[in-house]
Amino acid sequence: MLSQQHIDTVKSTIPLLASAGPAITEYFYKRMFTHNPELQDVFNMTHQKTGRQPAALFNAIAAYATHIDNLEVLTSAVMRIAHKHTSFNIKPDQYDIVGHHLIETLRELAPDAFTKDVEEAWVAAYGQLADIFIKIEKDLYEERAAQTGGWKDFRRFNVVSKTPESDLVTSFVFAPVDGEAVIDYLPGQYLGVKLHPKGNQYEEIRQYSLSTAPNGETYRISVKREGSGDLAGVMSNYLHDHLKIGDEVELMPPAGDFSFQDKQKPVVLISGGVGLTPMQAMLDTFAKQGYAQPINYLHACAAPSQHSFKEHVNGLKTSLPLSVHTWYEKTDKTEEGVYEGNMTLESIKNDLPIADGEFYLCGPLGFMMFVKQQLLTLGVQADRIHYELFGPHQDV
């Protein structure tokens, strides 16, 4: 049970955490993977190399310590992380492993400050947080399993089609090996995909946005080839280069707290790069439902050769009240609605529903921060800006 003394003690360690920074979580991950190497089948090791995962975990720990006496502040972050955990099929006993290595990390890095009282407080604090996640994730697992086409744990699927969408993005359609129905999803959600690439020491699990409307029979994801050299994305490059029709993967049910919220208001979909994938699910759902409110689709990418789904989106103009604006870093195109350089909204602000629209963002962190600030400056209220960030959780 977390007492007021525990809370006060944890909060008193915030300066220690701040002074150590992400070095704490870097040490934690090295320790955990040394003692429990099987967890490398779960964690994205590329994010370990880039430092994104240790930084994200440090920010989460610091936020928890700061708001431990007012956890409602963290509700949206907790739900986002819990959804991500369910796409990995995280189990309750894995929280015990993580908790053990977290406490030992604090003890080993700060032996003088990590007194008996501090240890007791952090054990209680971590136990409270673990219980919160375990309860939420249990409910999510059971809710999905109970729905038509739902399931628990990983389920086997075959690749039934593989389609290049641009120079960097390829779509994959999966059908269940058992031939049964699959659970529907909300446009904007993602799949947890597991496979063991040939020649790779560990299994890999990644999350990819569903990129079309649900049909009850198959799922489609659209994957960008990521990185190069030592930082090449293990999973994305394997999918592009080696996964073929007829091959098998394992999937968790759709997850994610980012999804279209139908308020019968004008909608603006804003994406950068492969961030357009959840927007395709939204657009296709709008077309399926005959959405009557105005829709603006704004997309930015490096060049026309990297512009995925261009023809498909333009084709939806005949069935939807849809306006399309595109930004390329470099282009010689002069067609209407195409711009060169960074996405700047000032020039099209009169076309946007600033006063009452709902805005959905997806793309690299820097892109979304840049766009969100523009929206706020133009007068869009923060609670009408919704976003999805690929990779470890961070605030925009």
Coordinates of C-alpha atoms in Angstrom, one line a residue:
M1 CA 0.0 0.0 0.0
L2 CA 1.4 3.4 -1.0
S3 CA 1.5 5.7 2.0
Q4 CA 1.9 9.5 2.2
Q5 CA 5.4 8.9 3.5
H6 CA 6.2 6.7 0.4
I7 CA 4.8 9.5 -1.8
D8 CA 6.9 12.2 0.0
T9 CA 10.0 10.0 -0.2
V10 CA 9.6 9.3 -4.0
K11 CA 9.1 13.0 -4.7
S12 CA 12.2 13.8 -2.7
T13 CA 14.3 11.6 -5.2
I14 CA 13.2 13.7 -8.2
P15 CA 16.4 15.9 -8.1
L16 CA 18.5 12.7 -8.1
L17 CA 16.7 11.3 -11.1
A18 CA 17.0 14.6 -12.9
S19 CA 20.8 14.8 -12.3
A20 CA 21.3 11.3 -13.5
G21 CA 19.1 11.7 -16.6
P22 CA 18.6 8.9 -19.2
A23 CA 21.8 7.2 -17.9
I24 CA 19.6 5.5 -15.3
T25 CA 17.4 3.9 -17.9
E26 CA 20.4 3.0 -20.2
Y27 CA 22.0 1.2 -17.3
F28 CA 18.6 -0.4 -16.5
Y29 CA 18.2 -1.9 -20.0
K30 CA 21.7 -3.2 -20.1
R31 CA 21.3 -4.8 -16.7
M32 CA 17.9 -6.4 -17.6
F33 CA 19.0 -7.7 -21.0
T34 CA 22.1 -9.2 -19.4
H35 CA 20.1 -11.1 -16.7
N36 CA 17.0 -11.7 -18.8
P37 CA 18.1 -11.9 -22.5
E38 CA 14.8 -13.4 -23.5
L39 CA 13.2 -10.0 -23.2
Q40 CA 15.2 -9.0 -26.3
D41 CA 12.4 -11.0 -28.1
V42 CA 10.0 -8.3 -26.9
F43 CA 11.9 -4.9 -27.0
N44 CA 12.8 -3.1 -30.1
M45 CA 16.6 -3.3 -30.1
T46 CA 17.0 -0.6 -32.8
H47 CA 15.3 1.9 -30.4
Q48 CA 17.9 0.8 -27.8
K49 CA 20.7 1.7 -30.2
T50 CA 19.3 5.1 -31.0
G51 CA 18.5 5.9 -27.4
R52 CA 14.8 6.5 -28.0
Q53 CA 13.6 3.8 -25.7
P54 CA 15.9 4.7 -22.7
A55 CA 14.9 8.4 -23.1
A56 CA 11.2 7.5 -23.2
L57 CA 11.4 5.3 -20.1
F58 CA 13.3 8.0 -18.2
N59 CA 10.7 10.6 -19.1
A60 CA 7.9 8.2 -18.0
I61 CA 9.6 7.5 -14.6
A62 CA 10.3 11.2 -14.0
A63 CA 6.7 12.0 -14.8
Y64 CA 5.4 9.3 -12.5
A65 CA 7.6 10.5 -9.6
T66 CA 6.4 14.1 -10.2
H67 CA 2.7 13.3 -10.4
I68 CA 2.6 10.3 -8.0
D69 CA 0.1 12.2 -5.8
N70 CA -2.1 13.1 -8.8
L71 CA -2.1 10.3 -11.3
E72 CA -5.1 11.6 -13.2
V73 CA -2.6 14.0 -14.9
L74 CA -1.1 10.9 -16.5
T75 CA -4.3 9.1 -17.6
S76 CA -3.8 9.7 -21.3
A77 CA -0.1 8.6 -21.2
V78 CA -1.0 5.5 -19.2
M79 CA -3.7 4.5 -21.7
R80 CA -1.4 5.0 -24.6
I81 CA 1.4 2.9 -23.0
A82 CA -1.1 0.2 -21.9
H83 CA -2.4 -0.2 -25.5
K84 CA 1.2 -0.5 -26.7
H85 CA 1.9 -3.1 -24.1
T86 CA -1.0 -5.2 -25.2
S87 CA 0.4 -5.2 -28.8
F88 CA 3.5 -6.9 -27.3
N89 CA 1.3 -9.4 -25.3
I90 CA 2.9 -8.2 -22.1
K91 CA 2.1 -10.5 -19.1
P92 CA 1.9 -9.7 -15.4
D93 CA 5.0 -11.6 -14.5
Q94 CA 7.1 -9.5 -16.8
Y95 CA 6.3 -6.5 -14.5
D96 CA 8.1 -8.3 -11.7
I97 CA 11.2 -8.7 -13.8
V98 CA 11.2 -5.0 -14.8
G99 CA 10.5 -3.9 -11.2
H100 CA 13.4 -6.0 -9.9
H101 CA 15.9 -4.5 -12.3
L102 CA 14.6 -1.0 -11.8
I103 CA 15.1 -1.2 -8.0
E104 CA 18.5 -2.9 -8.4
T105 CA 19.5 -0.1 -10.9
L106 CA 18.7 2.6 -8.4
R107 CA 20.6 0.7 -5.7
E108 CA 23.7 0.2 -7.8
L109 CA 23.8 3.7 -9.3
A110 CA 23.1 5.6 -6.1
P111 CA 24.1 3.4 -3.1
D112 CA 24.5 6.3 -0.7
A113 CA 21.1 7.9 -1.5
F114 CA 19.2 4.6 -1.9
T115 CA 18.5 4.0 1.8
K116 CA 16.1 1.5 3.2
D117 CA 13.3 4.1 3.3
V118 CA 13.9 5.1 -0.3
E119 CA 13.9 1.5 -1.5
E120 CA 10.7 0.7 0.4
A121 CA 9.0 3.8 -1.1
W122 CA 10.1 3.0 -4.7
V123 CA 9.0 -0.7 -4.3
A124 CA 5.6 0.5 -3.2
A125 CA 5.4 3.1 -5.9
Y126 CA 6.4 0.7 -8.7
G127 CA 3.9 -1.9 -7.3
Q128 CA 1.1 0.7 -7.6
L129 CA 2.1 1.6 -11.1
A130 CA 2.4 -2.1 -12.2
D131 CA -1.0 -2.9 -10.7
I132 CA -2.6 0.0 -12.7
F133 CA -1.1 -1.3 -16.0
I134 CA -1.9 -4.9 -15.2
K135 CA -5.6 -4.1 -14.5
I136 CA -6.0 -1.9 -17.6
E137 CA -4.2 -4.4 -19.9
K138 CA -6.3 -7.3 -18.5
D139 CA -9.5 -5.5 -19.4
L140 CA -8.2 -4.7 -22.9
Y141 CA -7.2 -8.3 -23.5
E142 CA -10.6 -9.6 -22.4
E143 CA -12.6 -7.0 -24.2
R144 CA -10.9 -7.8 -27.6
A145 CA -11.2 -11.6 -27.0
A146 CA -14.9 -11.3 -26.4
Q147 CA -15.7 -9.5 -29.6
T148 CA -16.6 -11.2 -32.9
G149 CA -13.4 -12.3 -34.5
G150 CA -11.4 -11.5 -31.4
W151 CA -8.6 -13.5 -29.8
K152 CA -6.0 -13.6 -27.0
D153 CA -2.3 -14.0 -27.4
F154 CA -0.6 -14.1 -30.8
R155 CA -2.6 -15.6 -33.7
R156 CA -1.2 -16.9 -37.0
F157 CA -1.8 -15.1 -40.3
N158 CA -0.6 -15.6 -43.9
V159 CA 0.6 -12.9 -46.2
V160 CA -2.0 -12.8 -49.0
S161 CA -0.7 -9.8 -50.9
K162 CA 2.3 -7.5 -51.1
T163 CA 2.0 -4.2 -52.9
P164 CA 4.6 -1.4 -53.3
E165 CA 3.0 2.0 -52.7
S166 CA 6.0 4.3 -53.3
D167 CA 9.8 4.1 -53.3
L168 CA 9.9 3.4 -49.5
V169 CA 6.5 2.0 -48.5
T170 CA 5.0 -1.4 -49.2
S171 CA 1.5 -2.7 -48.2
F172 CA 1.0 -6.2 -46.8
V173 CA -2.4 -7.9 -46.4
F174 CA -2.8 -10.7 -43.8
A175 CA -5.5 -13.3 -43.6
P176 CA -5.9 -15.7 -40.6
V177 CA -4.5 -19.2 -41.0
D178 CA -7.6 -20.6 -39.3
G179 CA -9.9 -19.0 -41.9
E180 CA -12.1 -17.4 -39.2
A181 CA -13.3 -13.8 -38.9
V182 CA -11.1 -11.1 -37.5
I183 CA -12.0 -8.4 -35.0
D184 CA -12.9 -4.9 -36.3
Y185 CA -10.9 -1.9 -35.3
L186 CA -11.1 1.9 -35.1
P187 CA -9.4 3.8 -37.9
G188 CA -6.1 5.0 -36.5
Q189 CA -5.3 1.8 -34.6
Y190 CA -2.4 -0.5 -35.2
L191 CA -1.3 -4.2 -35.2
G192 CA 1.4 -5.9 -33.2
V193 CA 3.3 -8.0 -35.7
K194 CA 5.7 -10.7 -34.6
L195 CA 8.1 -12.8 -36.7
H196 CA 11.6 -14.3 -36.4
P197 CA 13.7 -12.9 -39.3
K198 CA 16.1 -15.5 -40.8
G199 CA 19.6 -15.0 -39.4
N200 CA 18.3 -12.8 -36.5
Q201 CA 19.1 -13.9 -33.0
Y202 CA 15.8 -12.8 -31.5
E203 CA 12.1 -12.6 -32.5
E204 CA 10.9 -9.1 -33.4
I205 CA 7.7 -7.4 -32.5
R206 CA 6.7 -4.1 -34.2
Q207 CA 3.5 -2.0 -34.3
Y208 CA 2.2 -0.9 -37.7
S209 CA -0.9 1.2 -38.4
L210 CA -3.8 -0.4 -40.1
S211 CA -4.0 1.4 -43.5
T212 CA -7.6 0.7 -44.7
A213 CA -11.1 0.4 -43.4
P214 CA -11.9 -2.8 -41.5
N215 CA -13.6 -5.6 -43.4
G216 CA -13.9 -8.5 -40.8
E217 CA -11.7 -10.8 -42.9
T218 CA -8.2 -9.4 -43.4
Y219 CA -5.8 -6.7 -42.2
R220 CA -3.6 -4.4 -44.2
I221 CA -0.5 -2.5 -43.0
S222 CA 1.8 -0.3 -45.0
V223 CA 5.4 -0.3 -43.9
K224 CA 8.2 2.2 -44.6
R225 CA 11.8 0.8 -45.1
E226 CA 13.6 2.4 -42.2
G227 CA 17.2 3.4 -41.8
S228 CA 20.4 2.1 -43.2
G229 CA 23.7 0.5 -42.1
D230 CA 23.9 -0.2 -38.3
L231 CA 20.6 1.7 -37.8
A232 CA 18.7 -0.1 -40.5
G233 CA 15.3 -1.2 -39.2
V234 CA 15.6 -5.0 -38.8
M235 CA 11.9 -5.6 -39.2
S236 CA 11.0 -3.1 -41.9
N237 CA 13.9 -4.2 -44.1
Y238 CA 13.1 -7.9 -43.6
L239 CA 9.4 -7.3 -44.5
H240 CA 10.4 -5.4 -47.7
D241 CA 13.2 -7.7 -48.8
H242 CA 12.2 -11.2 -47.6
L243 CA 8.6 -11.6 -46.6
K244 CA 6.6 -13.0 -49.4
I245 CA 3.1 -14.1 -50.2
G246 CA 2.3 -17.3 -48.4
D247 CA 4.7 -16.6 -45.5
E248 CA 3.4 -16.6 -42.0
V249 CA 3.4 -14.0 -39.2
E250 CA 1.8 -13.7 -35.8
L251 CA -0.5 -10.8 -34.9
M252 CA -2.0 -9.4 -31.7
P253 CA -5.5 -7.9 -32.0
P254 CA -5.7 -4.2 -33.1
A255 CA -4.7 -1.7 -30.4
G256 CA -4.1 2.0 -29.9
D257 CA -5.8 5.0 -28.3
F258 CA -5.4 7.2 -31.3
S259 CA -8.5 6.8 -33.5
F260 CA -11.0 8.9 -35.4
Q261 CA -13.7 10.3 -33.0
D262 CA -16.9 10.9 -35.0
K263 CA -18.2 14.3 -33.7
Q264 CA -19.9 15.1 -37.1
K265 CA -17.6 18.0 -37.5
P266 CA -15.1 19.1 -40.3
V267 CA -12.0 17.0 -40.2
V268 CA -8.4 17.8 -41.1
L269 CA -5.9 14.9 -41.5
I270 CA -2.3 16.0 -41.4
S271 CA 0.6 13.6 -42.0
G272 CA 4.3 13.5 -42.7
G273 CA 6.0 10.6 -44.4
V274 CA 4.7 7.2 -43.5
G275 CA 2.4 9.0 -40.9
L276 CA -0.2 8.9 -43.7
T277 CA -1.0 5.2 -43.0
P278 CA -3.6 5.7 -40.3
M279 CA -5.1 8.5 -42.3
Q280 CA -5.8 6.0 -45.1
A281 CA -7.9 4.0 -42.7
M282 CA -9.8 7.1 -41.7
L283 CA -10.4 8.2 -45.4
D284 CA -11.5 4.7 -46.4
T285 CA -13.8 4.6 -43.4
F286 CA -15.3 8.0 -44.4
A287 CA -15.9 6.7 -47.9
K288 CA -17.5 3.6 -46.5
Q289 CA -19.8 5.6 -44.2
G290 CA -20.5 8.4 -46.6
Y291 CA -19.1 11.1 -44.3
A292 CA -20.7 14.4 -45.2
Q293 CA -18.6 16.9 -43.3
P294 CA -15.8 18.7 -45.1
I295 CA -12.4 16.8 -45.0
N296 CA -9.0 18.4 -45.6
Y297 CA -6.1 16.0 -46.3
L298 CA -2.7 17.5 -45.8
H299 CA 0.5 15.5 -46.5
A300 CA 4.2 16.2 -46.6
C301 CA 7.0 14.0 -47.9
A302 CA 10.4 14.3 -49.4
A303 CA 9.6 13.9 -53.1
P304 CA 6.8 12.7 -55.4
S305 CA 8.5 9.3 -55.7
Q306 CA 7.9 8.8 -51.9
H307 CA 4.3 9.9 -52.0
S308 CA 2.2 6.8 -51.1
F309 CA -1.5 6.5 -52.0
K310 CA -1.6 9.6 -54.0
E311 CA -3.9 8.2 -56.7
H312 CA -6.1 6.5 -54.2
V313 CA -6.6 9.7 -52.2
N314 CA -7.3 11.8 -55.3
G315 CA -9.8 9.2 -56.4
L316 CA -11.8 9.6 -53.2
K317 CA -12.6 13.2 -54.2
T318 CA -15.5 11.8 -56.3
S319 CA -17.2 10.3 -53.3
L320 CA -16.2 12.6 -50.4
P321 CA -16.2 16.4 -49.7
L322 CA -12.4 16.1 -49.8
S323 CA -9.7 18.8 -50.4
V324 CA -6.1 17.7 -50.8
H325 CA -2.9 19.7 -50.1
T326 CA 0.6 18.3 -50.6
W327 CA 4.1 19.5 -49.7
Y328 CA 7.3 18.1 -51.1
E329 CA 10.8 19.1 -49.9
K330 CA 11.8 19.4 -53.6
T331 CA 9.6 19.3 -56.7
D332 CA 9.2 20.8 -60.1
K333 CA 5.4 20.1 -60.1
T334 CA 3.2 23.2 -60.5
E335 CA -0.2 21.5 -60.1
E336 CA -2.9 23.0 -57.9
G337 CA -2.6 22.1 -54.2
V338 CA 1.1 21.2 -54.4
Y339 CA 3.7 23.2 -52.6
E340 CA 7.5 23.1 -52.1
G341 CA 9.3 23.2 -48.7
N342 CA 8.0 22.7 -45.2
M343 CA 4.3 22.4 -44.5
T344 CA 3.1 25.9 -43.7
L345 CA -0.5 26.4 -42.9
E346 CA -0.7 30.2 -43.0
S347 CA -1.2 30.2 -46.8
I348 CA -4.2 27.8 -46.6
K349 CA -5.7 28.9 -43.3
N350 CA -8.9 30.2 -44.9
D351 CA -9.5 26.6 -46.3
L352 CA -9.2 25.1 -42.8
P353 CA -12.0 24.8 -40.2
I354 CA -10.0 26.6 -37.5
A355 CA -13.0 27.4 -35.4
D356 CA -14.7 24.0 -35.1
G357 CA -12.7 21.3 -36.9
E358 CA -11.0 18.2 -35.5
F359 CA -7.3 17.9 -36.4
Y360 CA -5.5 14.5 -36.6
L361 CA -1.7 14.5 -36.8
C362 CA 0.7 11.6 -37.5
G363 CA 4.4 11.7 -38.5
P364 CA 7.9 12.3 -37.1
L365 CA 8.0 14.1 -33.7
G366 CA 9.6 17.2 -35.1
F367 CA 7.0 17.5 -37.8
M368 CA 4.1 17.1 -35.4
M369 CA 5.5 19.7 -33.0
F370 CA 6.0 22.1 -35.9
V371 CA 2.5 21.6 -37.2
K372 CA 0.8 21.6 -33.8
Q373 CA 2.4 25.0 -32.9
Q374 CA 1.1 26.4 -36.2
L375 CA -2.4 25.2 -35.4
L376 CA -2.3 26.7 -31.9
T377 CA -1.0 30.0 -33.3
L378 CA -3.9 30.0 -35.8
G379 CA -6.4 29.5 -33.0
V380 CA -7.1 25.8 -32.9
Q381 CA -7.9 24.6 -29.4
A382 CA -5.5 22.0 -28.0
D383 CA -8.2 19.5 -27.2
R384 CA -9.2 19.4 -30.9
I385 CA -5.7 18.3 -31.9
H386 CA -5.2 14.5 -31.8
Y387 CA -1.9 12.8 -32.6
E388 CA -0.1 9.5 -33.0
L389 CA 3.7 9.1 -32.7
F390 CA 5.4 6.0 -34.1
G391 CA 7.9 4.5 -31.7
P392 CA 8.3 5.1 -27.9
H393 CA 5.9 7.4 -26.2
Q394 CA 6.7 11.1 -26.2
D395 CA 4.5 14.2 -25.8
V396 CA 4.0 16.5 -28.8

